[in-house]
mmCIF file of C-alpha atoms in Angstrom:
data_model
loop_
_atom_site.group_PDB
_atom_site.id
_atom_site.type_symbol
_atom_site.label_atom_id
_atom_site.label_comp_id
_atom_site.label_asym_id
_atom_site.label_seq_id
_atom_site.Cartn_x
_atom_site.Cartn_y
_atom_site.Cartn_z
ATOM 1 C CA UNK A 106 90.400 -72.749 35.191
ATOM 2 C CA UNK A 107 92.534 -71.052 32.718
ATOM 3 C CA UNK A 108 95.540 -71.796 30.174
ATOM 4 C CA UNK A 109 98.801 -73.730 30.771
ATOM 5 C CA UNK A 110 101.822 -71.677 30.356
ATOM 6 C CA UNK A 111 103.426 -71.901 26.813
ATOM 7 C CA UNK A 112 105.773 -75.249 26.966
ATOM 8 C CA UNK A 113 106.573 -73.751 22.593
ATOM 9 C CA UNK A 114 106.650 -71.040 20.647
ATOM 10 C CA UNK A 115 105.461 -70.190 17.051
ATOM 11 C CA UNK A 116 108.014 -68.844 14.733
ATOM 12 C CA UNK A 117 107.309 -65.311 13.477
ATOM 13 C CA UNK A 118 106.519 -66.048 9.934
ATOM 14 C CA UNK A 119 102.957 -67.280 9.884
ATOM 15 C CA UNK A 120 102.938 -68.065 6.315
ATOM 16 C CA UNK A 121 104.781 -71.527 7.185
ATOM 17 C CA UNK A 122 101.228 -72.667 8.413
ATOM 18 C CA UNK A 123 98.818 -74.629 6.186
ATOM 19 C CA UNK A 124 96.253 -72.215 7.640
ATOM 20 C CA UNK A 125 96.703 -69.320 10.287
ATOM 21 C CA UNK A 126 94.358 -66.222 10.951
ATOM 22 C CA UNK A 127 95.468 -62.760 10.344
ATOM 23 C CA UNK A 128 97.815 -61.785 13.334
ATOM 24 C CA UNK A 129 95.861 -58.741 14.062
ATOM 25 C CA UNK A 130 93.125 -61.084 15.298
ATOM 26 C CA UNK A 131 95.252 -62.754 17.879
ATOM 27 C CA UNK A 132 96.811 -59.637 18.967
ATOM 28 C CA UNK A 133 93.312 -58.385 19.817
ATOM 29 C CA UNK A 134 92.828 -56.390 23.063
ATOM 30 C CA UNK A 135 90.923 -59.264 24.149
ATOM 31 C CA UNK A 136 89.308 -62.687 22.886
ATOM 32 C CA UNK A 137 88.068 -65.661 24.326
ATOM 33 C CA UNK A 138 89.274 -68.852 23.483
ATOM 34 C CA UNK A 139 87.342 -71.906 23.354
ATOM 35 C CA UNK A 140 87.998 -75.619 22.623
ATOM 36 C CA UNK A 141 86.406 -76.459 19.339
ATOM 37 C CA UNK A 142 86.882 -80.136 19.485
ATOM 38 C CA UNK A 143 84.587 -80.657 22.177
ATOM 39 C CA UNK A 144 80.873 -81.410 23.438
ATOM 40 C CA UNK A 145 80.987 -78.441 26.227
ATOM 41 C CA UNK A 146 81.622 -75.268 25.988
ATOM 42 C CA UNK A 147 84.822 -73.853 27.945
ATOM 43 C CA UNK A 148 86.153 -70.245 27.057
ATOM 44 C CA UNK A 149 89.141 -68.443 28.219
ATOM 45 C CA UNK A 150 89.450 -64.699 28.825
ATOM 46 C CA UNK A 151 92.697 -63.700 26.717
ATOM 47 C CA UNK A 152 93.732 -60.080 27.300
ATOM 48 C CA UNK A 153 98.003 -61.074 26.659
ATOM 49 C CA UNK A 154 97.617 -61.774 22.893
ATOM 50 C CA UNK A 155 98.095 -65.475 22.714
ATOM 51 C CA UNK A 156 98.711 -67.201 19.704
ATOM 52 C CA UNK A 157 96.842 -70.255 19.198
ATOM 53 C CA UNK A 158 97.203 -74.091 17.376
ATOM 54 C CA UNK A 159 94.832 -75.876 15.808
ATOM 55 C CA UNK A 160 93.004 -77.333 18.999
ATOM 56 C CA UNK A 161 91.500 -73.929 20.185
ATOM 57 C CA UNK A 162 89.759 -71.194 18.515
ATOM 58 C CA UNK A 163 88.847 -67.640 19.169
ATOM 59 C CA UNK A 164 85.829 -65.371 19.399
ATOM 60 C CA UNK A 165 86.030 -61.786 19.396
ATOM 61 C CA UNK A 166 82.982 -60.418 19.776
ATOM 62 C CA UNK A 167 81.929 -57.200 17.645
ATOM 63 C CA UNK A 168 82.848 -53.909 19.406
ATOM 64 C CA UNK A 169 78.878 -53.197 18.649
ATOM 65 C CA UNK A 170 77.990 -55.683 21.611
ATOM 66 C CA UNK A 171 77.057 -54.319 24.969
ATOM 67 C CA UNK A 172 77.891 -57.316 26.592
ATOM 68 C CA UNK A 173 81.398 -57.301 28.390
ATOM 69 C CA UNK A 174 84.233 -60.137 26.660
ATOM 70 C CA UNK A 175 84.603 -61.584 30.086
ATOM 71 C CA UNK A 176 81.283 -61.793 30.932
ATOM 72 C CA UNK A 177 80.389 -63.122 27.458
ATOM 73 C CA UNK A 178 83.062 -66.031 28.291
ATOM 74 C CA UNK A 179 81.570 -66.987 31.600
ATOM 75 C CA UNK A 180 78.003 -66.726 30.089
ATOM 76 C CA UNK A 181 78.986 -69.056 27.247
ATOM 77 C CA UNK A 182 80.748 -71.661 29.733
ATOM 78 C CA UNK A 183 77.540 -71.289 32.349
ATOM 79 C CA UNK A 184 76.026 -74.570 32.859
ATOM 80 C CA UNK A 185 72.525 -72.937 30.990
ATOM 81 C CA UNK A 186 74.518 -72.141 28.194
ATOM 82 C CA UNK A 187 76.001 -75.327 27.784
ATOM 83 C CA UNK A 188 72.325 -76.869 28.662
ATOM 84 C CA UNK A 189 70.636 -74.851 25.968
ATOM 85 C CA UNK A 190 73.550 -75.523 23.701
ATOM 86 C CA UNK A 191 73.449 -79.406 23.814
ATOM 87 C CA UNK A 192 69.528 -79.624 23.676
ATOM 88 C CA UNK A 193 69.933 -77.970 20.588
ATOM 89 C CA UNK A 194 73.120 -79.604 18.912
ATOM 90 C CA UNK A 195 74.311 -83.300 19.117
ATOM 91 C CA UNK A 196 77.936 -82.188 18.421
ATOM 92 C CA UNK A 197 81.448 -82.577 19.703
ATOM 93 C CA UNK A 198 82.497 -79.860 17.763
ATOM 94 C CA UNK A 199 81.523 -76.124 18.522
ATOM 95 C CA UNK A 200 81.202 -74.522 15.473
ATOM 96 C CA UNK A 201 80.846 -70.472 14.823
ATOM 97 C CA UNK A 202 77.520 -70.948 13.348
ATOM 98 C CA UNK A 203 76.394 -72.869 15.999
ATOM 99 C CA UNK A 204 77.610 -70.277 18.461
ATOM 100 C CA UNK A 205 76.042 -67.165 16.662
ATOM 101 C CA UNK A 206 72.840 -69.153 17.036
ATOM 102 C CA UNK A 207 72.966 -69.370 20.697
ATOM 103 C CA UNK A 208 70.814 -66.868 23.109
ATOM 104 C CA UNK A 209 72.434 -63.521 24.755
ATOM 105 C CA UNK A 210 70.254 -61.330 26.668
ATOM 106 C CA UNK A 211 72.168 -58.670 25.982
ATOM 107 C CA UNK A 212 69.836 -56.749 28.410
ATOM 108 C CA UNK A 213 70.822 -58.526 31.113
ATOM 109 C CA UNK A 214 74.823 -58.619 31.073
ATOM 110 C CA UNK A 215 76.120 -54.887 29.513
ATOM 111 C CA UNK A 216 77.047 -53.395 32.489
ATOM 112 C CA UNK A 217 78.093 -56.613 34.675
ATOM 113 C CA UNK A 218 81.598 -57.012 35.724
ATOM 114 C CA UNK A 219 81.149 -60.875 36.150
ATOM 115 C CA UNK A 220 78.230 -63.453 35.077
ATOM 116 C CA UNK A 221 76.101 -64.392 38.105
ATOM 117 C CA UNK A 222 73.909 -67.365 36.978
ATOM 118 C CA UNK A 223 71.730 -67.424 39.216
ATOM 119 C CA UNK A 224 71.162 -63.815 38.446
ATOM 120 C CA UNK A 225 70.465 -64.700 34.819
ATOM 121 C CA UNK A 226 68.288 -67.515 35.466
ATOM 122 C CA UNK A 227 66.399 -65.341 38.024
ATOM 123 C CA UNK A 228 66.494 -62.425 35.219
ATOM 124 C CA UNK A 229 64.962 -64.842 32.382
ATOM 125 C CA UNK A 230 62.286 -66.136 35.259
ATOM 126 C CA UNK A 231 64.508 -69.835 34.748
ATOM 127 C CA UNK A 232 64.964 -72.589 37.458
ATOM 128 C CA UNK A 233 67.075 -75.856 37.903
ATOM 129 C CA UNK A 234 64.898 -78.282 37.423
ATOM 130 C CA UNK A 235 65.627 -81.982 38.365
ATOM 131 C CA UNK A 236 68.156 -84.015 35.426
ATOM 132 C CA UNK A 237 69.845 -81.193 34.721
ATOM 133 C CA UNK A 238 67.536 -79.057 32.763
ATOM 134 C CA UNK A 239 65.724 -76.129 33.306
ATOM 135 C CA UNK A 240 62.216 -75.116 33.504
ATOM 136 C CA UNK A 241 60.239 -71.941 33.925
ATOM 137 C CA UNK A 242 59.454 -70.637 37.326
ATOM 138 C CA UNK A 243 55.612 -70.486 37.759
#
């Protein structure tokens, strides 16, 4: 998965724009971008300063968090995340609150490279269960 290459370009001025964020956001080291019209959660690892339209947003998670950007993206886009995300909001659009309110074991996932979710599940003593959901392991 990933991002198509740029087919545009975005003029320099900003201020054209009926809204746009401050461009020291997207030139961030690193963000993830996520689709906010949507039902499932699907985020991007940005480390080449991409601009974005209106169809995507970013995240970019506070420097205090021990939990890598990458691995934070792949975590969020995990089938548990998106699991635990639609059992608790009937949406198709993935708001920041919403988002804030999900889970992260920090814990678990500072000094990771890459999300394992097995790992995780295995970590928060979590199995597959049959239809999709999960259920604790006994």
């Amino acid at each position: 998965k990933g991002l198509k290459p740029p087919s545009c370009y975005i003029p320099d001025d900003l201020h054209i724009y009926q809204q746009a964020a401050p461009r020291s956001l997207f030139q961030s080291k690193e963000k993830l971008i996520y689709k906010f019209i949507s039902s499932r959660l699907c985020f991007y690892h940005d480390t080449e300063q991409r601009y974005l339209l209106n169809s995507a947003n970013m995240l970019i998670p506070n420097v205090d968090l021990p939990v890598p950007t990458k691995v934070l993206g792949e975590l969020l886009s995990s089938d548990f995340m998106n699991w635990v995300f639609s059992s608790i909001f009937d949406t198709h659009k993935i708001l920041r609150s919403d988002l804030e309110a999900l889970p992260i074991h920090a814990h678990f996932l500072k000094d990771l490279t890459h999300f394992d979710e097995d790992h995780y599940l295995e970590q928060l003593c979590l199995e597959r269960a049959k239809g999709g959901s999960y259920q604790a392991v006994v």
